[in-house]
Amino acid sequence: MKVLVPVKRVVDYNVKIRVKSDKTGVDLANVKMSMNPFDEISVEEAVRLKEAGVATEVIAVSVGPQQAQETIRTALAMGADRGILVKTDAEVEPLGVAKILKELVGAESPDLVIAGKQAIDDDSNQTGQMLAALLGWSQATFASELEIADGKAKVTREIDGGLQTIEVSMPAVVTADLRLNEPRYASLPNIMKAKKKPIDEKTVEELGVDIAPRLTVLEVTEPAAREAGVKVETVAELVDKLKNEAGVIG
Ligand code: AMP
């Protein structure tokens, strides 16, 4: 069983985001970039499937600039077997990524795609769902547990107020939620080994996919700054302020 894992290069989750002064987007100059955290979880899950003898090959795929190769190398150091970089300097929306992934699925014939539930830069939460729809495959989103047996995937999903367990036929698209696993750190020997693993490069034109944007970003703004708080001397003063200033108690 082949597993395809899309990995996106995004602003590192520890970075304090700065909005560009013209409000067209986020400033990416000299900012640390890393693999999308949910994609680390997908890679970990795919590698565990391989270690358990369920998967035979794990292919990490990234759509992005040349530097996205580093993101693929991270996946290879975690245990993926090979990579595919679809090189583009354009900002590709989830529909474009899903169309590209569909082409790669056509070429590679994996039985399973494990994507992240969302990318922490655009917070779209769309790519996995769109890919499943384009392929006509089963989908199981927000997975916190995954079990493959008898050509089926049993997936526990995190839903509002609880967990739902579903069984879907393969091939399938699964999207990883936070509690699916704890991704490993790549060891130094594995980082060295990853340098020798192959990464195939493709272009969007080669794949014949139209990635022209369908959305127009009107404005990106910082969240409103929190106002400074006040210190109160006594509980009575607090109650008075809550009642007469904030109006939150009667
Ligand atoms: P999104 O729909 O943008 O929130 O992204 C959901 C998931 O789709 C991510 O966690 C990745 O697994 C995958 N994905 C989105 N964009 C890319 C990209 N440019 N390259 C590779 N994978 C991507």
mmCIF file of C-alpha atoms and ligand atoms in Angstrom:
data_model
loop_
_atom_site.group_PDB
_atom_site.id
_atom_site.type_symbol
_atom_site.label_atom_id
_atom_site.label_comp_id
_atom_site.label_asym_id
_atom_site.label_seq_id
_atom_site.Cartn_x
_atom_site.Cartn_y
_atom_site.Cartn_z
ATOM 1 C CA MET A 1 0.000 0.000 0.000
ATOM 2 C CA LYS A 2 1.393 3.356 -1.091
ATOM 3 C CA VAL A 3 0.710 6.433 1.009
ATOM 4 C CA LEU A 4 0.934 9.970 -0.331
ATOM 5 C CA VAL A 5 1.502 12.724 2.216
ATOM 6 C CA PRO A 6 1.173 16.384 1.171
ATOM 7 C CA VAL A 7 3.443 18.636 3.236
ATOM 8 C CA LYS A 8 3.163 22.409 3.127
ATOM 9 C CA ARG A 9 5.908 24.912 3.918
ATOM 10 C CA VAL A 10 4.413 27.535 6.198
ATOM 11 C CA VAL A 11 5.527 30.240 8.630
ATOM 12 C CA ASP A 12 6.805 28.478 11.751
ATOM 13 C CA TYR A 13 4.138 28.320 14.439
ATOM 14 C CA ASN A 14 6.429 30.108 16.928
ATOM 15 C CA VAL A 15 6.857 33.182 14.743
ATOM 16 C CA LYS A 16 4.992 36.334 15.633
ATOM 17 C CA ILE A 17 3.233 37.211 12.392
ATOM 18 C CA ARG A 18 3.624 40.727 10.970
ATOM 19 C CA VAL A 19 1.114 42.089 8.515
ATOM 20 C CA LYS A 20 2.568 44.036 5.571
ATOM 21 C CA SER A 21 2.035 47.779 5.824
ATOM 22 C CA ASP A 22 -0.063 47.814 2.628
ATOM 23 C CA LYS A 23 -2.375 45.173 4.191
ATOM 24 C CA THR A 24 -2.005 42.814 1.226
ATOM 25 C CA GLY A 25 -0.749 39.898 3.290
ATOM 26 C CA VAL A 26 1.771 38.659 5.815
ATOM 27 C CA ASP A 27 5.428 39.688 5.734
ATOM 28 C CA LEU A 28 7.496 36.607 4.868
ATOM 29 C CA ALA A 29 10.889 38.345 4.568
ATOM 30 C CA ASN A 30 13.479 36.698 6.860
ATOM 31 C CA VAL A 31 10.822 34.664 8.634
ATOM 32 C CA LYS A 32 11.469 31.102 9.826
ATOM 33 C CA MET A 33 9.507 28.599 7.762
ATOM 34 C CA SER A 34 8.707 25.007 8.759
ATOM 35 C CA MET A 35 6.515 22.077 7.863
ATOM 36 C CA ASN A 36 2.857 22.698 8.664
ATOM 37 C CA PRO A 37 2.410 21.063 12.122
ATOM 38 C CA PHE A 38 -0.575 18.949 11.024
ATOM 39 C CA ASP A 39 1.518 17.615 8.144
ATOM 40 C CA GLU A 40 4.197 16.452 10.600
ATOM 41 C CA ILE A 41 1.416 14.414 12.192
ATOM 42 C CA SER A 42 0.433 12.963 8.778
ATOM 43 C CA VAL A 43 4.023 12.037 7.992
ATOM 44 C CA GLU A 44 4.359 10.376 11.394
ATOM 45 C CA GLU A 45 1.169 8.378 10.823
ATOM 46 C CA ALA A 46 2.268 7.262 7.364
ATOM 47 C CA VAL A 47 5.704 6.237 8.655
ATOM 48 C CA ARG A 48 4.084 4.286 11.501
ATOM 49 C CA LEU A 49 1.930 2.463 8.928
ATOM 50 C CA LYS A 50 5.102 1.565 7.092
ATOM 51 C CA GLU A 51 6.837 0.410 10.260
ATOM 52 C CA ALA A 52 3.802 -1.738 11.067
ATOM 53 C CA GLY A 53 4.098 -3.407 7.656
ATOM 54 C CA VAL A 54 0.788 -1.927 6.468
ATOM 55 C CA ALA A 55 2.265 0.635 4.056
ATOM 56 C CA THR A 56 5.022 -0.217 1.597
ATOM 57 C CA GLU A 57 6.022 3.268 0.496
ATOM 58 C CA VAL A 58 5.534 6.800 1.800
ATOM 59 C CA ILE A 59 5.785 9.668 -0.685
ATOM 60 C CA ALA A 60 5.969 13.255 0.582
ATOM 61 C CA VAL A 61 4.676 15.926 -1.805
ATOM 62 C CA SER A 62 4.970 19.683 -1.580
ATOM 63 C CA VAL A 63 3.617 22.417 -3.812
ATOM 64 C CA GLY A 64 5.689 25.551 -3.415
ATOM 65 C CA PRO A 65 8.956 27.342 -4.124
ATOM 66 C CA GLN A 66 12.365 25.669 -4.355
ATOM 67 C CA GLN A 67 12.770 26.009 -0.581
ATOM 68 C CA ALA A 68 9.826 23.645 -0.094
ATOM 69 C CA GLN A 69 12.424 20.993 -0.834
ATOM 70 C CA GLU A 70 13.602 21.489 2.773
ATOM 71 C CA THR A 71 10.100 20.628 3.962
ATOM 72 C CA ILE A 72 10.217 17.440 1.905
ATOM 73 C CA ARG A 73 13.691 16.648 3.343
ATOM 74 C CA THR A 74 12.226 16.916 6.828
ATOM 75 C CA ALA A 75 9.578 14.356 5.863
ATOM 76 C CA LEU A 76 12.293 12.113 4.405
ATOM 77 C CA ALA A 77 14.303 12.426 7.624
ATOM 78 C CA MET A 78 11.226 11.350 9.574
ATOM 79 C CA GLY A 79 11.015 8.210 7.441
ATOM 80 C CA ALA A 80 9.265 8.978 4.145
ATOM 81 C CA ASP A 81 10.871 7.137 1.219
ATOM 82 C CA ARG A 82 10.918 9.750 -1.520
ATOM 83 C CA GLY A 83 9.596 13.166 -2.390
ATOM 84 C CA ILE A 84 7.927 15.102 -5.168
ATOM 85 C CA LEU A 85 8.265 18.873 -5.359
ATOM 86 C CA VAL A 86 5.801 20.666 -7.597
ATOM 87 C CA LYS A 87 7.703 23.871 -8.036
ATOM 88 C CA THR A 88 5.892 27.177 -8.245
ATOM 89 C CA ASP A 89 6.463 30.656 -6.881
ATOM 90 C CA ALA A 90 2.757 31.412 -7.168
ATOM 91 C CA GLU A 91 0.521 31.300 -4.118
ATOM 92 C CA VAL A 92 -1.604 28.253 -4.767
ATOM 93 C CA GLU A 93 -5.103 28.115 -3.288
ATOM 94 C CA PRO A 94 -6.481 24.857 -1.839
ATOM 95 C CA LEU A 95 -8.397 24.073 -5.063
ATOM 96 C CA GLY A 96 -5.168 24.432 -7.075
ATOM 97 C CA VAL A 97 -3.269 22.208 -4.621
ATOM 98 C CA ALA A 98 -6.083 19.632 -4.733
ATOM 99 C CA LYS A 99 -5.975 19.597 -8.542
ATOM 100 C CA ILE A 100 -2.191 19.125 -8.506
ATOM 101 C CA LEU A 101 -2.486 16.326 -5.944
ATOM 102 C CA LYS A 102 -5.150 14.673 -8.100
ATOM 103 C CA GLU A 103 -2.662 14.524 -10.994
ATOM 104 C CA LEU A 104 0.007 13.035 -8.738
ATOM 105 C CA VAL A 105 -2.457 10.475 -7.403
ATOM 106 C CA GLY A 106 -3.181 9.556 -11.036
ATOM 107 C CA ALA A 107 0.543 9.041 -11.679
ATOM 108 C CA GLU A 108 1.428 7.288 -8.413
ATOM 109 C CA SER A 109 -1.756 5.318 -7.645
ATOM 110 C CA PRO A 110 -1.543 5.476 -3.839
ATOM 111 C CA ASP A 111 -4.254 3.757 -1.775
ATOM 112 C CA LEU A 112 -4.237 6.439 0.843
ATOM 113 C CA VAL A 113 -3.561 10.162 1.069
ATOM 114 C CA ILE A 114 -2.982 11.537 4.562
ATOM 115 C CA ALA A 115 -3.100 15.341 4.571
ATOM 116 C CA GLY A 116 -3.134 17.763 7.466
ATOM 117 C CA LYS A 117 -6.565 18.953 8.573
ATOM 118 C CA GLN A 118 -5.511 22.516 7.833
ATOM 119 C CA ALA A 119 -2.541 24.661 6.975
ATOM 120 C CA ILE A 120 -1.755 27.116 9.772
ATOM 121 C CA ASP A 121 -1.071 29.976 7.347
ATOM 122 C CA ASP A 122 -4.350 30.152 5.413
ATOM 123 C CA ASP A 123 -6.422 28.093 7.892
ATOM 124 C CA SER A 124 -8.495 26.913 4.939
ATOM 125 C CA ASN A 125 -9.255 23.321 5.949
ATOM 126 C CA GLN A 126 -10.249 22.578 2.341
ATOM 127 C CA THR A 127 -7.524 20.751 0.441
ATOM 128 C CA GLY A 128 -8.202 17.189 1.683
ATOM 129 C CA GLN A 129 -11.942 17.524 1.163
ATOM 130 C CA MET A 130 -11.519 19.000 -2.328
ATOM 131 C CA LEU A 131 -9.049 16.276 -3.296
ATOM 132 C CA ALA A 132 -11.435 13.517 -2.166
ATOM 133 C CA ALA A 133 -14.239 15.153 -4.158
ATOM 134 C CA LEU A 134 -12.113 15.535 -7.310
ATOM 135 C CA LEU A 135 -11.006 11.894 -7.084
ATOM 136 C CA GLY A 136 -14.406 10.543 -6.090
ATOM 137 C CA TRP A 137 -12.689 8.881 -3.100
ATOM 138 C CA SER A 138 -13.863 8.331 0.455
ATOM 139 C CA GLN A 139 -12.852 10.974 2.940
ATOM 140 C CA ALA A 140 -12.365 10.889 6.698
ATOM 141 C CA THR A 141 -11.457 14.274 8.139
ATOM 142 C CA PHE A 142 -10.131 15.335 11.591
ATOM 143 C CA ALA A 143 -8.718 11.876 12.341
ATOM 144 C CA SER A 144 -7.512 11.194 15.866
ATOM 145 C CA GLU A 145 -7.116 7.442 15.275
ATOM 146 C CA LEU A 146 -6.529 5.474 12.102
ATOM 147 C CA GLU A 147 -6.623 1.739 11.555
ATOM 148 C CA ILE A 148 -6.290 0.050 8.180
ATOM 149 C CA ALA A 149 -7.617 -3.472 7.740
ATOM 150 C CA ASP A 150 -9.289 -5.530 5.002
ATOM 151 C CA GLY A 151 -9.182 -2.738 2.446
ATOM 152 C CA LYS A 152 -10.950 -0.349 4.789
ATOM 153 C CA ALA A 153 -9.894 2.554 6.964
ATOM 154 C CA LYS A 154 -11.438 2.816 10.419
ATOM 155 C CA VAL A 155 -11.131 6.398 11.511
ATOM 156 C CA THR A 156 -11.993 8.047 14.792
ATOM 157 C CA ARG A 157 -12.893 11.656 14.158
ATOM 158 C CA GLU A 158 -12.870 14.619 16.516
ATOM 159 C CA ILE A 159 -16.249 16.244 16.251
ATOM 160 C CA ASP A 160 -18.019 18.859 18.367
ATOM 161 C CA GLY A 161 -18.519 17.448 21.835
ATOM 162 C CA GLY A 162 -17.093 14.002 21.221
ATOM 163 C CA LEU A 163 -15.650 11.363 18.961
ATOM 164 C CA GLN A 164 -17.153 9.627 15.953
ATOM 165 C CA THR A 165 -15.794 6.389 14.527
ATOM 166 C CA ILE A 166 -16.415 5.705 10.854
ATOM 167 C CA GLU A 167 -15.276 3.086 8.390
ATOM 168 C CA VAL A 168 -14.497 4.123 4.824
ATOM 169 C CA SER A 169 -13.533 2.048 1.815
ATOM 170 C CA MET A 170 -10.123 2.543 0.251
ATOM 171 C CA PRO A 171 -8.720 4.385 -1.584
ATOM 172 C CA ALA A 172 -9.348 7.253 0.781
ATOM 173 C CA VAL A 173 -8.250 10.717 1.851
ATOM 174 C CA VAL A 174 -7.712 11.099 5.588
ATOM 175 C CA THR A 175 -6.920 14.420 7.248
ATOM 176 C CA ALA A 176 -4.941 14.438 10.476
ATOM 177 C CA ASP A 177 -6.066 16.188 13.654
ATOM 178 C CA LEU A 178 -3.793 17.184 16.528
ATOM 179 C CA ARG A 179 -4.261 14.102 18.684
ATOM 180 C CA LEU A 180 -3.598 11.463 15.995
ATOM 181 C CA ASN A 181 -0.021 11.005 17.252
ATOM 182 C CA GLU A 182 3.067 12.828 18.495
ATOM 183 C CA PRO A 183 5.462 13.301 15.601
ATOM 184 C CA ARG A 184 9.024 12.137 16.141
ATOM 185 C CA TYR A 185 12.099 14.335 15.871
ATOM 186 C CA ALA A 186 14.356 13.279 13.045
ATOM 187 C CA SER A 187 17.617 11.823 14.386
ATOM 188 C CA LEU A 188 20.937 13.036 13.012
ATOM 189 C CA PRO A 189 21.675 9.733 11.193
ATOM 190 C CA ASN A 190 18.224 9.894 9.605
ATOM 191 C CA ILE A 191 18.779 13.521 8.553
ATOM 192 C CA MET A 192 21.998 12.394 6.854
ATOM 193 C CA LYS A 193 20.250 9.420 5.222
ATOM 194 C CA ALA A 194 17.463 11.697 3.979
ATOM 195 C CA LYS A 195 19.990 13.651 1.901
ATOM 196 C CA LYS A 196 20.362 10.603 -0.338
ATOM 197 C CA LYS A 197 16.645 9.953 -0.801
ATOM 198 C CA PRO A 198 15.276 11.039 -4.189
ATOM 199 C CA ILE A 199 13.144 14.141 -4.733
ATOM 200 C CA ASP A 200 11.478 14.392 -8.106
ATOM 201 C CA GLU A 201 10.751 17.904 -9.399
ATOM 202 C CA LYS A 202 7.745 18.794 -11.493
ATOM 203 C CA THR A 203 6.131 21.980 -12.712
ATOM 204 C CA VAL A 204 2.481 22.968 -12.664
ATOM 205 C CA GLU A 205 2.582 23.348 -16.470
ATOM 206 C CA GLU A 206 3.843 19.773 -16.870
ATOM 207 C CA LEU A 207 0.888 18.548 -14.866
ATOM 208 C CA GLY A 208 -1.465 20.665 -16.968
ATOM 209 C CA VAL A 209 -3.275 22.162 -14.000
ATOM 210 C CA ASP A 210 -4.942 25.576 -13.928
ATOM 211 C CA ILE A 211 -3.960 27.194 -10.632
ATOM 212 C CA ALA A 212 -5.219 30.688 -11.439
ATOM 213 C CA PRO A 213 -6.591 32.175 -8.214
ATOM 214 C CA ARG A 214 -10.349 32.079 -7.665
ATOM 215 C CA LEU A 215 -10.225 34.280 -4.601
ATOM 216 C CA THR A 216 -9.218 37.900 -4.147
ATOM 217 C CA VAL A 217 -7.792 38.944 -0.808
ATOM 218 C CA LEU A 218 -9.311 42.320 -0.031
ATOM 219 C CA GLU A 219 -7.409 43.116 3.137
ATOM 220 C CA VAL A 220 -5.312 41.484 5.844
ATOM 221 C CA THR A 221 -5.282 43.191 9.237
ATOM 222 C CA GLU A 222 -3.774 42.561 12.652
ATOM 223 C CA PRO A 223 -6.185 41.534 15.398
ATOM 224 C CA ALA A 224 -7.196 44.497 17.579
ATOM 225 C CA ALA A 225 -4.610 45.098 20.308
ATOM 226 C CA ARG A 226 -5.792 44.120 23.770
ATOM 227 C CA GLU A 227 -6.497 47.089 25.946
ATOM 228 C CA ALA A 228 -4.551 47.399 29.183
ATOM 229 C CA GLY A 229 -6.350 46.053 32.257
ATOM 230 C CA VAL A 230 -6.917 47.827 35.567
ATOM 231 C CA LYS A 231 -5.979 46.666 39.033
ATOM 232 C CA VAL A 232 -8.689 46.740 41.663
ATOM 233 C CA GLU A 233 -8.003 47.011 45.401
ATOM 234 C CA THR A 234 -10.944 45.067 46.759
ATOM 235 C CA VAL A 235 -13.576 42.518 45.766
ATOM 236 C CA ALA A 236 -16.239 45.155 46.334
ATOM 237 C CA GLU A 237 -14.546 47.433 43.809
ATOM 238 C CA LEU A 238 -14.357 44.532 41.326
ATOM 239 C CA VAL A 239 -18.062 43.779 41.726
ATOM 240 C CA ASP A 240 -18.874 47.465 41.355
ATOM 241 C CA LYS A 241 -16.873 47.708 38.105
ATOM 242 C CA LEU A 242 -18.391 44.527 36.681
ATOM 243 C CA LYS A 243 -21.844 45.880 37.485
ATOM 244 C CA ASN A 244 -21.590 49.555 36.628
ATOM 245 C CA GLU A 245 -18.763 49.783 34.068
ATOM 246 C CA ALA A 246 -18.699 46.474 32.222
ATOM 247 C CA GLY A 247 -22.391 45.777 32.723
ATOM 248 C CA VAL A 248 -21.778 42.046 32.804
ATOM 249 C CA ILE A 249 -23.545 41.342 36.109
ATOM 250 C CA GLY A 250 -26.893 42.600 37.247
HETATM 251 P P1 AMP B 1 -5.568 23.873 3.783
HETATM 252 O O1 AMP B 1 -6.752 23.329 3.036
HETATM 253 O O2 AMP B 1 -4.838 24.952 3.045
HETATM 254 O O3 AMP B 1 -5.911 24.283 5.215
HETATM 255 O O4 AMP B 1 -4.497 22.686 3.895
HETATM 256 C C1 AMP B 1 -4.836 21.396 4.364
HETATM 257 C C2 AMP B 1 -3.731 20.402 4.060
HETATM 258 O O5 AMP B 1 -3.553 20.297 2.645
HETATM 259 C C3 AMP B 1 -2.339 20.746 4.603
HETATM 260 O O6 AMP B 1 -2.203 20.349 5.952
HETATM 261 C C4 AMP B 1 -1.448 19.923 3.653
HETATM 262 O O7 AMP B 1 -1.448 18.558 4.017
HETATM 263 C C5 AMP B 1 -2.179 20.064 2.325
HETATM 264 N N1 AMP B 1 -1.647 21.223 1.566
HETATM 265 C C6 AMP B 1 -2.198 22.452 1.431
HETATM 266 N N2 AMP B 1 -1.404 23.255 0.674
HETATM 267 C C7 AMP B 1 -0.320 22.511 0.328
HETATM 268 C C8 AMP B 1 0.865 22.744 -0.448
HETATM 269 N N3 AMP B 1 1.118 23.941 -1.018
HETATM 270 N N4 AMP B 1 1.744 21.720 -0.587
HETATM 271 C C9 AMP B 1 1.517 20.517 -0.024
HETATM 272 N N5 AMP B 1 0.426 20.240 0.715
HETATM 273 C C10 AMP B 1 -0.486 21.204 0.892
#
